[in-house]
Amino acid sequence: MSSVYRKIKGGITAPQGFVSSAVSAGVKNPAEDRLDMALIASLVDCVAAGNFTTNRVKAAPVKVSQTHLRDGNVRAILVNSGNANACTGIQGLQDARRCTRLVGKLLDIKQSQVAVCSTGVIGLPMPMLRIEPKLDDLVTGLKRKEGTAVAQAIMTSDTYYKEISVNLVIGGVKIKIGACAKGAGMINPHMATMLCFVTTDAKISKDALSGFVSQSVEVSFNRITIDGDMSTNDSVIMLANGASGGKSIRRGTSAAKKFQEALNYVMLEMAKSLVRDGERVTKFVTVNVKGAKSYNDAKKVAEAVANSSLVKCSWNGNDPNWGRIIHAVGYSKAMVKEEFIDIHIGGLAACLGGIEANVSMDALRKKVAADAFTIEINLNLCGGEYTIYSSDLSPEYVDFNRSEYAYWKQARKDGLTKQ
């Protein structure tokens, strides 16, 4: 797939007509000077589409952005890290709306043309006393080559920034797609704390863009899991401004197929990077299920195995415990026949026909000891297939996530909470 186009530098500002900026606002801690607020904007009108968490508890910025995206002409995205603005009641909604109103005024566009996203600690009011004064700096600082700064500003527990951009030719016209993403914990999206922003200078109708985004999310962010948790803030937002020129890409055409493949690649690379940078993970594990009675059954099996704490712990310990895998297959609620199940680890048969295969345990251990390996499960019933990308579960993950209530201390100083 990647041979159709090539990777280029620039991230979200690689496509024509997009600018961005990032600043340090001390959202979580005013003593820190790390980038934690960013703005992405198109210099020309856009069409936009997005997918958001299906968690029934949704953050204020998710609710606001979903409303604004219904109009389909969002052309700016304001984002902050350090505070999720989730479970903050009416005040949270008012803060999110105020940010979009102020940014819209500064950019001379409608409030409804601004989306807002947040990531960080849940339950704390937004420190508007530090956020609001930085909005003017964000707008005046908009530049073409600030894509990487945005990728850095949206990080929370990530250990490195994540961005990508590609160049391809459709209908004789050069177009670009750029993206950045964040997320290392609370990762089990069902677009459903992960964020992804995508830009393109291709000309696309709103309906077509919505379809492209939905399909790409399904084969990327809906195929990853780190800890089985779904955030209140998961958001994927894509802007298309048509600045490259050329004819509009319509669904069902060869141009649409080529664009969809490129978008799938971009989003899948971002999704995989989230798993590789999962909180204190040491393994990148691909779980392939085939031979299922249906696509849905294959999905059930893959998700059961990829989300099993027991299975993930064995991966962390370099233990090729196929017994834990097959027991997860059994409780997945998919149609299975024990005597038909084959399990391969790193290409070596560990279980054939539901019983132990004639294979060296030392050889299997070497496979699981690798930084990346594949688990293949064949149910040998029909043609259903599904792939998911997962990770191990480490003692360090538990230690890292034991407490984040230290953040409440700063909120108390700001007068935002009495806790």
JSON list of N, CA and C in Angstrom, two decimals, residues 141-179:
[
{"chain": "A", "resi": 141, "resn": "GLY", "atom": "N", "xyz": [0.61, 33.29, 16.52]},
{"chain": "A", "resi": 141, "resn": "GLY", "atom": "CA", "xyz": [1.76, 32.43, 16.26]},
{"chain": "A", "resi": 141, "resn": "GLY", "atom": "C", "xyz": [1.56, 31.39, 15.17]},
{"chain": "A", "resi": 142, "resn": "LEU", "atom": "N", "xyz": [0.41, 31.41, 14.50]},
{"chain": "A", "resi": 142, "resn": "LEU", "atom": "CA", "xyz": [0.13, 30.42, 13.46]},
{"chain": "A", "resi": 142, "resn": "LEU", "atom": "C", "xyz": [1.17, 30.49, 12.34]},
{"chain": "A", "resi": 143, "resn": "LYS", "atom": "N", "xyz": [1.76, 29.32, 12.04]},
{"chain": "A", "resi": 143, "resn": "LYS", "atom": "CA", "xyz": [2.77, 29.23, 10.99]},
{"chain": "A", "resi": 143, "resn": "LYS", "atom": "C", "xyz": [2.60, 27.94, 10.22]},
{"chain": "A", "resi": 144, "resn": "ARG", "atom": "N", "xyz": [3.25, 27.86, 9.06]},
{"chain": "A", "resi": 144, "resn": "ARG", "atom": "CA", "xyz": [3.14, 26.69, 8.20]},
{"chain": "A", "resi": 144, "resn": "ARG", "atom": "C", "xyz": [3.93, 25.51, 8.75]},
{"chain": "A", "resi": 145, "resn": "LYS", "atom": "N", "xyz": [5.06, 25.76, 9.40]},
{"chain": "A", "resi": 145, "resn": "LYS", "atom": "CA", "xyz": [5.95, 24.65, 9.78]},
{"chain": "A", "resi": 145, "resn": "LYS", "atom": "C", "xyz": [5.95, 24.39, 11.29]},
{"chain": "A", "resi": 146, "resn": "GLU", "atom": "N", "xyz": [4.76, 24.37, 11.86]},
{"chain": "A", "resi": 146, "resn": "GLU", "atom": "CA", "xyz": [4.67, 24.13, 13.30]},
{"chain": "A", "resi": 146, "resn": "GLU", "atom": "C", "xyz": [3.94, 22.81, 13.62]},
{"chain": "A", "resi": 147, "resn": "GLY", "atom": "N", "xyz": [3.86, 21.92, 12.64]},
{"chain": "A", "resi": 147, "resn": "GLY", "atom": "CA", "xyz": [3.13, 20.67, 12.85]},
{"chain": "A", "resi": 147, "resn": "GLY", "atom": "C", "xyz": [3.69, 19.84, 13.99]},
{"chain": "A", "resi": 148, "resn": "THR", "atom": "N", "xyz": [5.00, 19.73, 14.07]},
{"chain": "A", "resi": 148, "resn": "THR", "atom": "CA", "xyz": [5.63, 18.93, 15.11]},
{"chain": "A", "resi": 148, "resn": "THR", "atom": "C", "xyz": [5.33, 19.48, 16.49]},
{"chain": "A", "resi": 149, "resn": "ALA", "atom": "N", "xyz": [5.29, 20.81, 16.62]},
{"chain": "A", "resi": 149, "resn": "ALA", "atom": "CA", "xyz": [4.99, 21.43, 17.91]},
{"chain": "A", "resi": 149, "resn": "ALA", "atom": "C", "xyz": [3.60, 21.03, 18.40]},
{"chain": "A", "resi": 150, "resn": "VAL", "atom": "N", "xyz": [2.65, 20.90, 17.49]},
{"chain": "A", "resi": 150, "resn": "VAL", "atom": "CA", "xyz": [1.30, 20.47, 17.87]},
{"chain": "A", "resi": 150, "resn": "VAL", "atom": "C", "xyz": [1.34, 19.04, 18.39]},
{"chain": "A", "resi": 151, "resn": "ALA", "atom": "N", "xyz": [2.07, 18.17, 17.68]},
{"chain": "A", "resi": 151, "resn": "ALA", "atom": "CA", "xyz": [2.19, 16.77, 18.10]},
{"chain": "A", "resi": 151, "resn": "ALA", "atom": "C", "xyz": [2.80, 16.69, 19.49]},
{"chain": "A", "resi": 152, "resn": "GLN", "atom": "N", "xyz": [3.71, 17.59, 19.81]},
{"chain": "A", "resi": 152, "resn": "GLN", "atom": "CA", "xyz": [4.33, 17.61, 21.14]},
{"chain": "A", "resi": 152, "resn": "GLN", "atom": "C", "xyz": [3.37, 18.16, 22.20]},
{"chain": "A", "resi": 153, "resn": "ALA", "atom": "N", "xyz": [2.59, 19.16, 21.83]},
{"chain": "A", "resi": 153, "resn": "ALA", "atom": "CA", "xyz": [1.71, 19.82, 22.80]},
{"chain": "A", "resi": 153, "resn": "ALA", "atom": "C", "xyz": [0.56, 18.93, 23.27]},
{"chain": "A", "resi": 154, "resn": "ILE", "atom": "N", "xyz": [0.15, 17.96, 22.46]},
{"chain": "A", "resi": 154, "resn": "ILE", "atom": "CA", "xyz": [-0.99, 17.13, 22.84]},
{"chain": "A", "resi": 154, "resn": "ILE", "atom": "C", "xyz": [-0.60, 15.91, 23.66]},
{"chain": "A", "resi": 155, "resn": "MET", "atom": "N", "xyz": [0.69, 15.72, 23.91]},
{"chain": "A", "resi": 155, "resn": "MET", "atom": "CA", "xyz": [1.16, 14.58, 24.68]},
{"chain": "A", "resi": 155, "resn": "MET", "atom": "C", "xyz": [0.75, 14.68, 26.14]},
{"chain": "A", "resi": 156, "resn": "THR", "atom": "N", "xyz": [0.46, 13.53, 26.76]},
{"chain": "A", "resi": 156, "resn": "THR", "atom": "CA", "xyz": [0.26, 13.46, 28.21]},
{"chain": "A", "resi": 156, "resn": "THR", "atom": "C", "xyz": [1.29, 12.48, 28.77]},
{"chain": "A", "resi": 157, "resn": "SER", "atom": "N", "xyz": [0.93, 11.20, 28.85]},
{"chain": "A", "resi": 157, "resn": "SER", "atom": "CA", "xyz": [1.89, 10.20, 29.32]},
{"chain": "A", "resi": 157, "resn": "SER", "atom": "C", "xyz": [2.69, 9.60, 28.17]},
{"chain": "A", "resi": 158, "resn": "ASP", "atom": "N", "xyz": [2.52, 10.10, 26.97]},
{"chain": "A", "resi": 158, "resn": "ASP", "atom": "CA", "xyz": [3.32, 9.66, 25.82]},
{"chain": "A", "resi": 158, "resn": "ASP", "atom": "C", "xyz": [4.79, 9.94, 26.11]},
{"chain": "A", "resi": 159, "resn": "THR", "atom": "N", "xyz": [5.65, 9.08, 25.57]},
{"chain": "A", "resi": 159, "resn": "THR", "atom": "CA", "xyz": [7.09, 9.31, 25.74]},
{"chain": "A", "resi": 159, "resn": "THR", "atom": "C", "xyz": [7.71, 9.95, 24.50]},
{"chain": "A", "resi": 160, "resn": "TYR", "atom": "N", "xyz": [6.98, 9.98, 23.40]},
{"chain": "A", "resi": 160, "resn": "TYR", "atom": "CA", "xyz": [7.46, 10.67, 22.21]},
{"chain": "A", "resi": 160, "resn": "TYR", "atom": "C", "xyz": [6.27, 11.13, 21.38]},
{"chain": "A", "resi": 161, "resn": "TYR", "atom": "N", "xyz": [6.50, 12.17, 20.56]},
{"chain": "A", "resi": 161, "resn": "TYR", "atom": "CA", "xyz": [5.40, 12.70, 19.74]},
{"chain": "A", "resi": 161, "resn": "TYR", "atom": "C", "xyz": [5.19, 11.81, 18.52]},
{"chain": "A", "resi": 162, "resn": "LYS", "atom": "N", "xyz": [3.98, 11.87, 17.99]},
{"chain": "A", "resi": 162, "resn": "LYS", "atom": "CA", "xyz": [3.58, 10.98, 16.91]},
{"chain": "A", "resi": 162, "resn": "LYS", "atom": "C", "xyz": [2.98, 11.80, 15.77]},
{"chain": "A", "resi": 163, "resn": "GLU", "atom": "N", "xyz": [3.60, 11.76, 14.62]},
{"chain": "A", "resi": 163, "resn": "GLU", "atom": "CA", "xyz": [3.08, 12.46, 13.45]},
{"chain": "A", "resi": 163, "resn": "GLU", "atom": "C", "xyz": [3.49, 11.73, 12.19]},
{"chain": "A", "resi": 164, "resn": "ILE", "atom": "N", "xyz": [2.77, 12.02, 11.11]},
{"chain": "A", "resi": 164, "resn": "ILE", "atom": "CA", "xyz": [3.07, 11.41, 9.81]},
{"chain": "A", "resi": 164, "resn": "ILE", "atom": "C", "xyz": [2.47, 12.30, 8.73]},
{"chain": "A", "resi": 165, "resn": "SER", "atom": "N", "xyz": [3.06, 12.27, 7.56]},
{"chain": "A", "resi": 165, "resn": "SER", "atom": "CA", "xyz": [2.46, 12.93, 6.40]},
{"chain": "A", "resi": 165, "resn": "SER", "atom": "C", "xyz": [2.91, 12.18, 5.15]},
{"chain": "A", "resi": 166, "resn": "VAL", "atom": "N", "xyz": [2.02, 12.12, 4.17]},
{"chain": "A", "resi": 166, "resn": "VAL", "atom": "CA", "xyz": [2.31, 11.40, 2.93]},
{"chain": "A", "resi": 166, "resn": "VAL", "atom": "C", "xyz": [1.92, 12.25, 1.74]},
{"chain": "A", "resi": 167, "resn": "ASN", "atom": "N", "xyz": [2.52, 11.93, 0.63]},
{"chain": "A", "resi": 167, "resn": "ASN", "atom": "CA", "xyz": [2.29, 12.62, -0.64]},
{"chain": "A", "resi": 167, "resn": "ASN", "atom": "C", "xyz": [1.82, 11.59, -1.66]},
{"chain": "A", "resi": 168, "resn": "LEU", "atom": "N", "xyz": [0.78, 11.87, -2.42]},
{"chain": "A", "resi": 168, "resn": "LEU", "atom": "CA", "xyz": [0.33, 10.97, -3.46]},
{"chain": "A", "resi": 168, "resn": "LEU", "atom": "C", "xyz": [-0.28, 11.77, -4.60]},
{"chain": "A", "resi": 169, "resn": "VAL", "atom": "N", "xyz": [-0.47, 11.11, -5.73]},
{"chain": "A", "resi": 169, "resn": "VAL", "atom": "CA", "xyz": [-1.03, 11.78, -6.91]},
{"chain": "A", "resi": 169, "resn": "VAL", "atom": "C", "xyz": [-2.35, 11.10, -7.26]},
{"chain": "A", "resi": 170, "resn": "ILE", "atom": "N", "xyz": [-3.39, 11.91, -7.37]},
{"chain": "A", "resi": 170, "resn": "ILE", "atom": "CA", "xyz": [-4.71, 11.41, -7.75]},
{"chain": "A", "resi": 170, "resn": "ILE", "atom": "C", "xyz": [-5.24, 12.27, -8.89]},
{"chain": "A", "resi": 171, "resn": "GLY", "atom": "N", "xyz": [-5.51, 11.66, -10.02]},
{"chain": "A", "resi": 171, "resn": "GLY", "atom": "CA", "xyz": [-6.01, 12.40, -11.17]},
{"chain": "A", "resi": 171, "resn": "GLY", "atom": "C", "xyz": [-5.03, 13.44, -11.67]},
{"chain": "A", "resi": 172, "resn": "GLY", "atom": "N", "xyz": [-3.74, 13.15, -11.56]},
{"chain": "A", "resi": 172, "resn": "GLY", "atom": "CA", "xyz": [-2.71, 14.07, -12.02]},
{"chain": "A", "resi": 172, "resn": "GLY", "atom": "C", "xyz": [-2.43, 15.22, -11.07]},
{"chain": "A", "resi": 173, "resn": "VAL", "atom": "N", "xyz": [-3.09, 15.24, -9.92]},
{"chain": "A", "resi": 173, "resn": "VAL", "atom": "CA", "xyz": [-2.92, 16.32, -8.94]},
{"chain": "A", "resi": 173, "resn": "VAL", "atom": "C", "xyz": [-2.19, 15.77, -7.71]},
{"chain": "A", "resi": 174, "resn": "LYS", "atom": "N", "xyz": [-1.16, 16.49, -7.26]},
{"chain": "A", "resi": 174, "resn": "LYS", "atom": "CA", "xyz": [-0.45, 16.10, -6.04]},
{"chain": "A", "resi": 174, "resn": "LYS", "atom": "C", "xyz": [-1.24, 16.54, -4.83]},
{"chain": "A", "resi": 175, "resn": "ILE", "atom": "N", "xyz": [-1.51, 15.59, -3.95]},
{"chain": "A", "resi": 175, "resn": "ILE", "atom": "CA", "xyz": [-2.21, 15.92, -2.71]},
{"chain": "A", "resi": 175, "resn": "ILE", "atom": "C", "xyz": [-1.43, 15.35, -1.53]},
{"chain": "A", "resi": 176, "resn": "LYS", "atom": "N", "xyz": [-1.70, 15.91, -0.37]},
{"chain": "A", "resi": 176, "resn": "LYS", "atom": "CA", "xyz": [-0.99, 15.48, 0.83]},
{"chain": "A", "resi": 176, "resn": "LYS", "atom": "C", "xyz": [-1.98, 15.20, 1.96]},
{"chain": "A", "resi": 177, "resn": "ILE", "atom": "N", "xyz": [-1.59, 14.28, 2.81]},
{"chain": "A", "resi": 177, "resn": "ILE", "atom": "CA", "xyz": [-2.35, 13.96, 4.02]},
{"chain": "A", "resi": 177, "resn": "ILE", "atom": "C", "xyz": [-1.38, 14.04, 5.19]},
{"chain": "A", "resi": 178, "resn": "GLY", "atom": "N", "xyz": [-1.75, 14.76, 6.23]},
{"chain": "A", "resi": 178, "resn": "GLY", "atom": "CA", "xyz": [-0.91, 14.86, 7.41]},
{"chain": "A", "resi": 178, "resn": "GLY", "atom": "C", "xyz": [-1.70, 14.49, 8.65]},
{"chain": "A", "resi": 179, "resn": "ALA", "atom": "N", "xyz": [-1.01, 14.03, 9.69]},
{"chain": "A", "resi": 179, "resn": "ALA", "atom": "CA", "xyz": [-1.70, 13.64, 10.92]},
{"chain": "A", "resi": 179, "resn": "ALA", "atom": "C", "xyz": [-0.77, 13.70, 12.12]}
]
